[in-house]
Short mmCIF file of C-alpha atoms in Angstrom, two decimals:
data_model
loop_
_atom_site.label_atom_id
_atom_site.label_comp_id
_atom_site.label_asym_id
_atom_site.label_seq_id
_atom_site.Cartn_x
_atom_site.Cartn_y
_atom_site.Cartn_z
CA MET X 30 105.79 116.19 86.69
CA SER X 31 104.41 117.97 89.79
CA LYS X 32 101.06 117.04 91.23
CA LYS X 33 98.26 119.05 89.70
CA GLY X 34 96.32 121.51 91.78
CA PHE X 35 93.17 120.69 93.71
CA ASN X 36 90.70 122.53 91.40
CA THR X 37 92.44 121.03 88.29
CA ARG X 38 91.93 117.54 89.69
CA ALA X 39 88.40 118.28 90.81
CA VAL X 40 87.46 119.26 87.23
CA GLY X 41 89.47 116.81 85.19
CA SER X 42 90.16 113.64 87.24
CA GLY X 43 88.07 110.57 86.48
CA GLU X 44 86.27 112.06 83.47
CA LEU X 45 85.16 109.35 81.12
CA LYS X 46 85.53 110.63 77.55
CA ASP X 47 84.96 108.71 74.30
CA LYS X 48 86.46 110.26 71.21
CA LYS X 49 83.93 108.44 69.11
CA TYR X 50 81.26 110.75 70.53
CA GLY X 51 83.40 113.71 71.62
CA ASN X 52 81.59 114.06 75.00
CA VAL X 53 83.04 116.67 77.30
CA VAL X 54 81.50 115.35 80.55
CA THR X 55 81.13 111.81 81.79
CA PRO X 56 77.85 110.25 80.48
CA ILE X 57 75.24 108.54 82.61
CA PHE X 58 75.36 104.77 82.09
CA GLN X 59 71.74 104.17 83.17
CA ASN X 60 72.20 100.43 82.84
CA ALA X 61 71.20 97.63 85.18
CA THR X 62 73.14 95.13 83.09
CA PHE X 63 75.90 94.98 80.46
CA LEU X 64 76.96 92.65 77.64
CA TYR X 65 78.75 89.77 79.31
CA PRO X 66 81.06 88.20 78.38
CA ASN X 67 82.08 91.18 76.25
CA TYR X 68 84.31 89.89 73.52
CA THR X 69 84.70 93.35 71.89
CA GLU X 70 88.36 94.15 71.35
CA GLY X 71 89.43 96.94 73.74
CA SER X 72 86.19 96.72 75.86
CA SER X 73 86.34 98.60 79.14
CA LYS X 74 87.00 96.78 82.39
CA ASP X 75 85.76 97.31 85.84
CA PRO X 76 88.94 98.05 87.94
CA ASN X 77 87.34 96.45 91.01
CA THR X 78 87.00 93.09 89.29
CA GLY X 79 89.48 93.31 86.36
CA ASP X 80 86.69 91.94 84.16
CA SER X 81 84.07 93.40 81.83
CA PHE X 82 81.17 95.31 83.39
CA ILE X 83 78.30 92.90 84.09
CA TYR X 84 75.81 94.35 86.56
CA SER X 85 75.54 97.82 88.15
CA ARG X 86 75.39 96.46 91.68
CA TRP X 87 78.96 95.27 91.03
CA GLY X 88 80.19 98.26 89.01
CA ASN X 89 79.12 100.95 86.59
CA PRO X 90 81.26 103.21 84.39
CA THR X 91 79.70 106.44 85.67
CA VAL X 92 80.24 105.33 89.27
CA ILE X 93 83.83 104.28 88.59
CA ALA X 94 84.50 107.74 87.08
CA LEU X 95 83.19 109.38 90.25
CA GLU X 96 85.37 107.09 92.47
CA GLU X 97 88.41 108.00 90.46
CA LYS X 98 87.71 111.73 90.86
CA TYR X 99 87.23 111.32 94.62
CA ALA X 100 90.44 109.25 94.95
CA SER X 101 92.37 111.95 93.13
CA LEU X 102 91.17 114.64 95.55
CA GLU X 103 91.80 112.40 98.59
CA GLY X 104 95.24 111.45 97.37
CA ALA X 105 94.27 107.77 97.65
CA ALA X 106 95.23 104.83 95.56
CA HIS X 107 91.78 103.27 95.90
CA ALA X 108 88.24 104.47 96.57
CA LEU X 109 84.72 103.12 96.65
CA SER X 110 81.37 104.93 96.64
CA PHE X 111 78.22 103.88 98.46
CA SER X 112 74.54 104.67 98.44
CA THR X 113 74.90 106.66 101.73
CA GLY X 114 77.59 107.54 104.21
CA MET X 115 76.27 104.96 106.65
CA ALA X 116 76.49 102.33 103.91
CA GLY X 117 80.19 103.11 103.59
CA ILE X 118 80.75 102.93 107.35
CA THR X 119 78.86 99.70 107.85
CA SER X 120 80.46 98.03 104.77
CA LEU X 121 83.92 98.97 106.05
CA MET X 122 83.36 97.86 109.60
CA MET X 123 81.65 94.61 108.61
CA SER X 124 84.60 93.77 106.38
CA LEU X 125 86.77 93.79 109.55
CA VAL X 126 84.67 91.09 111.25
CA GLY X 127 86.80 88.00 111.92
CA LYS X 128 90.04 89.97 111.37
CA LYS X 129 89.99 92.62 114.09
CA LYS X 130 88.92 92.08 117.69
CA ARG X 131 88.60 95.30 119.63
CA VAL X 132 87.75 98.82 118.43
CA LEU X 133 88.33 102.12 120.26
CA SER X 134 86.13 105.04 119.24
CA ILE X 135 85.09 108.46 120.54
CA MET X 136 81.90 109.44 122.30
CA ASP X 137 81.19 112.37 119.97
CA LEU X 138 80.40 110.28 116.91
CA TYR X 139 77.66 110.90 114.44
CA GLY X 140 74.63 109.44 116.28
CA GLN X 141 73.82 106.68 113.81
CA THR X 142 77.48 105.56 113.80
CA LEU X 143 77.58 105.53 117.60
CA SER X 144 74.36 103.44 117.68
CA PHE X 145 75.80 100.95 115.16
CA PHE X 146 79.04 100.61 117.10
CA LYS X 147 77.34 100.11 120.48
CA ASN X 148 74.31 98.03 119.53
CA LYS X 149 75.32 96.08 116.44
CA LEU X 150 79.07 95.49 116.07
CA PRO X 151 79.40 93.55 119.33
CA LYS X 152 76.93 90.96 117.97
CA TYR X 153 79.43 90.25 115.22
CA GLY X 154 82.45 89.92 117.44
CA LEU X 155 83.81 93.47 117.27
CA ASP X 156 83.92 94.85 120.81
CA VAL X 157 83.86 98.64 120.98
CA ASP X 158 85.14 100.86 123.75
CA ILE X 159 84.19 104.52 123.82
CA ILE X 160 86.31 107.44 125.18
CA SER X 161 86.34 111.20 124.75
CA ILE X 162 88.28 112.78 121.92
CA ASP X 163 90.35 114.65 124.51
CA LYS X 164 91.45 111.33 126.03
CA LEU X 165 92.20 110.03 122.51
CA ASN X 166 94.27 113.13 121.72
CA SER X 167 96.26 112.84 124.96
CA ILE X 168 96.66 109.01 124.49
CA ASP X 169 94.90 108.36 127.74
CA PHE X 170 94.16 104.70 127.01
CA ASP X 171 95.94 101.38 126.79
CA VAL X 172 97.39 101.22 123.30
CA THR X 173 98.02 97.47 123.51
CA LYS X 174 94.30 96.65 123.89
CA TYR X 175 93.04 97.83 120.43
CA ASP X 176 93.25 96.63 116.89
CA VAL X 177 91.22 99.49 115.39
CA ILE X 178 90.72 103.15 116.24
CA TYR X 179 87.74 104.91 114.68
CA THR X 180 87.30 108.67 115.00
CA GLU X 181 86.20 111.83 113.30
CA SER X 182 88.33 114.81 112.23
CA ILE X 183 85.91 117.30 113.79
CA THR X 184 83.12 116.25 116.10
CA ASN X 185 79.49 117.10 115.78
CA PRO X 186 78.24 119.48 117.07
CA SER X 187 80.84 120.62 119.66
CA MET X 188 83.56 121.04 117.01
CA LYS X 189 86.31 119.27 118.87
CA VAL X 190 89.33 118.53 116.66
CA LEU X 191 91.29 115.32 116.36
CA ASP X 192 95.07 115.53 116.68
CA LEU X 193 95.42 113.26 113.62
CA LYS X 194 99.18 113.56 113.21
CA THR X 195 99.77 112.38 116.82
CA ILE X 196 97.19 109.55 116.60
CA GLY X 197 98.37 108.60 113.08
CA GLU X 198 101.95 108.19 114.29
CA LEU X 199 100.79 106.20 117.33
CA CYS X 200 98.69 103.82 115.21
CA ASN X 201 101.42 103.28 112.66
CA LYS X 202 103.98 102.57 115.34
CA ASN X 203 101.72 100.08 117.06
CA GLY X 204 100.06 98.33 114.12
CA ILE X 205 96.65 99.72 114.84
CA THR X 206 94.22 100.31 111.97
CA LEU X 207 93.15 103.99 111.94
CA ILE X 208 89.80 104.96 110.35
CA VAL X 209 88.87 108.64 110.13
CA ASP X 210 85.50 110.13 109.15
CA ALA X 211 86.63 113.40 107.59
CA THR X 212 83.20 114.64 106.46
CA PHE X 213 83.39 117.95 108.26
CA CYS X 214 86.81 118.77 106.75
CA SER X 215 86.33 117.58 103.14
CA PRO X 216 89.42 116.67 101.09
CA TYR X 217 90.02 120.38 100.55
CA ASN X 218 90.89 120.99 104.13
CA GLN X 219 92.43 117.68 105.09
CA ASN X 220 93.69 114.43 103.56
CA PRO X 221 93.91 111.99 106.53
CA LEU X 222 95.84 109.31 104.55
CA ASP X 223 98.79 111.77 104.49
CA LEU X 224 98.59 112.09 108.27
CA GLY X 225 98.65 108.40 109.14
CA ALA X 226 95.11 107.14 108.54
CA ASP X 227 94.55 103.75 106.90
CA TYR X 228 90.97 104.45 105.75
CA VAL X 229 89.04 107.67 105.20
CA VAL X 230 85.29 107.87 105.34
CA HIS X 231 83.08 110.62 103.90
CA SER X 232 79.40 111.25 103.79
CA GLY X 233 79.31 112.47 100.14
CA THR X 234 75.83 113.80 100.89
CA LYS X 235 77.55 116.78 102.54
CA TYR X 236 80.43 118.80 101.05
CA LEU X 237 81.51 116.47 98.24
CA ASN X 238 78.14 116.84 96.50
CA GLY X 239 77.48 120.23 98.10
CA HIS X 240 73.89 120.82 96.87
CA SER X 241 71.71 118.91 99.32
CA ASP X 242 70.05 116.91 96.58
CA THR X 243 71.81 113.46 96.61
CA MET X 244 72.98 110.88 99.10
CA SER X 245 76.26 108.99 98.99
CA GLY X 246 79.24 107.73 100.94
CA PHE X 247 82.91 107.15 100.20
CA VAL X 248 85.77 105.04 101.60
CA SER X 249 89.37 105.49 100.45
CA SER X 250 92.67 103.88 101.29
CA ASN X 251 96.11 103.19 99.91
CA THR X 252 95.53 99.51 100.64
CA ASP X 253 93.41 96.98 98.77
CA LEU X 254 89.62 97.49 99.14
CA SER X 255 88.48 94.20 97.76
CA ASP X 256 86.98 92.93 100.97
CA ILE X 257 84.99 96.17 101.35
CA PHE X 258 83.94 95.92 97.67
CA ASP X 259 82.63 92.39 98.31
CA MET X 260 80.72 93.63 101.40
CA ARG X 261 79.23 96.44 99.36
CA LYS X 262 78.15 94.03 96.69
CA ASN X 263 76.64 91.66 99.19
CA LEU X 264 74.83 94.37 101.16
CA GLY X 265 73.60 96.00 97.95
CA ALA X 266 74.93 99.39 99.14
CA THR X 267 75.98 100.52 95.63
CA LEU X 268 75.47 104.02 94.35
CA ASP X 269 73.41 104.34 91.17
CA ALA X 270 74.60 105.97 87.96
CA PHE X 271 72.40 109.09 88.01
CA GLN X 272 73.34 109.91 91.63
CA ALA X 273 76.99 109.43 90.68
CA TYR X 274 76.63 111.85 87.81
CA LEU X 275 75.14 114.56 90.08
CA ILE X 276 77.77 114.09 92.72
CA GLN X 277 80.61 114.19 90.19
CA ARG X 278 79.16 117.44 88.84
CA GLY X 279 79.04 118.93 92.35
CA MET X 280 82.53 117.69 93.17
CA LYS X 281 84.03 119.79 90.38
CA THR X 282 83.41 122.93 92.40
CA LEU X 283 84.42 121.54 95.73
CA GLY X 284 87.54 123.71 96.03
CA LEU X 285 85.67 126.88 95.13
CA ARG X 286 82.86 126.12 97.51
CA MET X 287 85.09 125.13 100.43
CA ARG X 288 87.17 128.34 100.04
CA GLN X 289 83.93 130.29 100.49
CA HIS X 290 82.67 128.04 103.32
CA ASN X 291 85.94 128.51 105.17
CA SER X 292 85.91 132.26 104.74
CA ASN X 293 82.23 132.72 105.57
CA ALA X 294 82.37 130.53 108.65
CA MET X 295 85.32 132.46 110.00
CA GLU X 296 83.57 135.79 109.53
CA VAL X 297 80.32 134.50 110.97
CA ALA X 298 82.11 132.99 113.97
CA GLN X 299 83.80 136.29 114.73
CA PHE X 300 80.48 138.07 114.41
CA LEU X 301 78.73 135.67 116.74
CA LYS X 302 81.48 135.92 119.29
CA GLU X 303 80.86 139.65 119.60
CA ASN X 304 77.08 139.40 119.93
CA SER X 305 75.79 140.07 123.44
CA ASN X 306 73.11 137.34 123.09
CA VAL X 307 75.71 134.63 122.36
CA ILE X 308 77.34 132.83 125.35
CA SER X 309 80.11 131.05 123.41
CA VAL X 310 81.14 129.96 119.98
CA ASN X 311 82.76 126.67 118.96
CA TYR X 312 84.85 127.17 115.83
CA PRO X 313 88.51 125.94 115.50
CA GLY X 314 89.41 128.89 113.32
CA LEU X 315 89.07 131.33 116.17
CA LYS X 316 92.47 131.90 117.77
CA ASP X 317 91.13 131.56 121.33
CA ASP X 318 89.27 128.29 120.53
CA ARG X 319 90.71 125.48 122.67
CA TYR X 320 91.30 123.30 119.55
CA HIS X 321 92.80 126.03 117.40
CA SER X 322 96.40 124.87 117.70
CA ILE X 323 95.44 121.28 116.98
CA ALA X 324 93.39 122.42 113.90
CA GLU X 325 96.34 124.51 112.63
CA LYS X 326 98.58 121.46 112.84
CA ASN X 327 96.20 119.10 111.13
CA MET X 328 94.06 121.09 108.69
CA ARG X 329 94.57 123.44 105.78
CA GLY X 330 91.29 125.27 106.47
CA PHE X 331 88.83 125.36 109.34
CA GLY X 332 85.70 124.38 107.48
CA GLY X 333 82.12 125.71 107.22
CA MET X 334 80.67 124.21 110.47
CA LEU X 335 80.28 125.89 113.84
CA SER X 336 78.13 125.84 116.91
CA PHE X 337 77.23 128.40 119.47
CA ARG X 338 75.19 128.82 122.68
CA VAL X 339 72.58 131.48 123.01
CA LYS X 340 71.13 133.21 126.05
CA GLY X 341 67.71 132.15 127.35
CA GLY X 342 68.23 128.40 127.44
CA ILE X 343 66.18 126.06 125.23
CA LYS X 344 63.47 128.75 124.90
CA GLY X 345 66.03 131.27 123.69
CA ALA X 346 67.42 128.77 121.21
CA ARG X 347 64.00 128.01 119.80
CA ASN X 348 63.14 131.72 119.58
CA PHE X 349 66.32 132.15 117.61
CA MET X 350 65.35 129.40 115.18
CA LYS X 351 61.91 131.00 114.70
CA GLY X 352 63.54 134.29 113.80
CA LEU X 353 65.52 132.84 110.85
CA GLU X 354 64.34 133.64 107.33
CA SER X 355 66.58 132.51 104.43
CA ILE X 356 68.72 130.28 106.68
CA SER X 357 66.70 127.07 106.75
CA ALA X 358 66.01 125.22 110.01
CA ALA X 359 67.02 121.72 108.87
CA PRO X 360 69.46 118.94 109.70
CA SER X 361 72.34 117.82 107.50
CA LEU X 362 75.12 120.13 106.32
CA GLY X 363 77.70 120.96 103.68
CA GLY X 364 75.37 122.43 101.02
CA VAL X 365 75.68 125.77 99.31
CA GLU X 366 72.82 127.04 101.50
CA SER X 367 73.17 127.78 105.20
CA LEU X 368 71.34 125.43 107.53
CA ALA X 369 70.69 125.75 111.32
CA THR X 370 69.52 123.11 113.75
CA LEU X 371 69.20 122.53 117.45
CA PRO X 372 71.04 119.23 118.29
CA ILE X 373 68.70 118.82 121.26
CA ASP X 374 65.83 118.51 118.78
CA THR X 375 67.56 116.55 116.03
CA SER X 376 70.86 114.66 116.10
CA HIS X 377 71.07 114.32 119.91
CA GLY X 378 67.43 114.24 120.80
CA SER X 379 67.65 110.56 121.70
CA VAL X 380 70.95 110.85 123.53
CA SER X 381 70.73 110.60 127.31
CA GLN X 382 71.24 113.76 129.39
CA ASP X 383 74.33 112.28 130.95
CA ASP X 384 75.89 111.45 127.55
CA ARG X 385 75.04 114.91 126.26
CA LYS X 386 76.79 116.39 129.22
CA VAL X 387 79.97 114.46 128.39
CA MET X 388 79.68 115.55 124.78
CA GLU X 389 79.14 119.18 125.91
CA VAL X 390 75.88 119.36 123.96
CA THR X 391 73.61 121.79 125.77
CA GLU X 392 69.95 122.72 125.32
CA ASP X 393 70.88 126.23 124.23
CA MET X 394 73.30 125.10 121.48
CA VAL X 395 72.74 125.91 117.85
CA ARG X 396 74.68 124.16 115.04
CA LEU X 397 75.21 126.16 111.92
CA SER X 398 76.32 124.91 108.54
CA VAL X 399 77.53 128.16 106.93
CA GLY X 400 76.82 128.26 103.22
CA ILE X 401 78.32 130.30 100.43
CA GLU X 402 75.93 133.22 100.54
CA ASP X 403 77.26 136.72 100.99
CA PRO X 404 78.55 136.93 104.62
CA GLU X 405 77.03 140.34 105.12
CA ASP X 406 73.60 139.00 104.55
CA LEU X 407 74.25 136.01 106.82
CA LYS X 408 75.39 138.26 109.63
CA GLU X 409 72.42 140.55 109.26
CA GLU X 410 69.97 137.65 109.48
CA LEU X 411 71.71 136.05 112.36
CA GLY X 412 71.79 139.34 114.24
CA LYS X 413 68.07 139.79 113.79
CA ALA X 414 67.28 136.27 114.90
CA LEU X 415 69.52 136.67 117.96
CA SER X 416 67.52 139.73 118.99
CA HIS X 417 64.49 137.39 119.58
CA VAL X 418 66.27 135.07 122.13
CA ASN X 419 64.87 136.93 125.19
#
């Protein structure tokens, strides 16, 4: 039988149905604890332990259902959820302590990840070297020095794209563990495990949930995740049942939402590119974007994130933000609503000027998470706000 389509899997995979009750959607198991030992014939088992459910920090049926749905969309044999995206990243990296020695990562990481890599991991024996994504793509580093490569599919906020096929082949050939944060892509636009990654990380707070009302993280792999499961249990980074229910509900429309995100972002990027108050636009879907060919090779769609520089420097950028109405000035991304932020004021406010220069994050840069609103309305509002930059 052929593999079912993305939307079919998004709706049906992982659903926990009990014919005794006839429930159509997975129920919320709002339990801290469960009967244990459970001697009931045919009692359900936690796949992470192979034993009966005992305590929701270890495992919960609603959470397991969510993990199975996510694994289906990612094309992964195994998946774990976490209370936040950072909880997933830290649990994964801490599970490598004592096994791996040196990590290579990119400069353009999510700020909290970069801080954890530079300031915390070395204390636990994981040395981290940092290079640009362009040097990573061109393999401008000593392959023999590293046990792990950690990177992101698309960088924030400069929208640089990882050549995952090339790096995946390199890592597989040299026995290097490859970890990819694919939050900006979502499983709709890219499945890194199919391109050579060993582990995939997602902030489920973003596109997977899609409604800006929950926090979560995910790690998936085709290899055993028991060590990461133990780390999650020890750190207490487990997702609760109610959050899992909301995220599972949001995930059912991921394909529909991403199709609109992709379409809207492309239309908005083209509109911005033609505006006289815009200096430049970073969006890999644009044919003249420097990462377009890499994106075409590695992604099925170009996503809903873009950034652009406005005239007038930091003053112009802030004037633009003041001119927005329905587009909220807020951090985070991936929700149905459009959000705009100035990296200089939020995600990169604490980054040194020299590092921002390397990352190509300028004071006049705006990051835009394009939602699923009607594109004509988005363009009209953006045009009005841009008229205020001078």
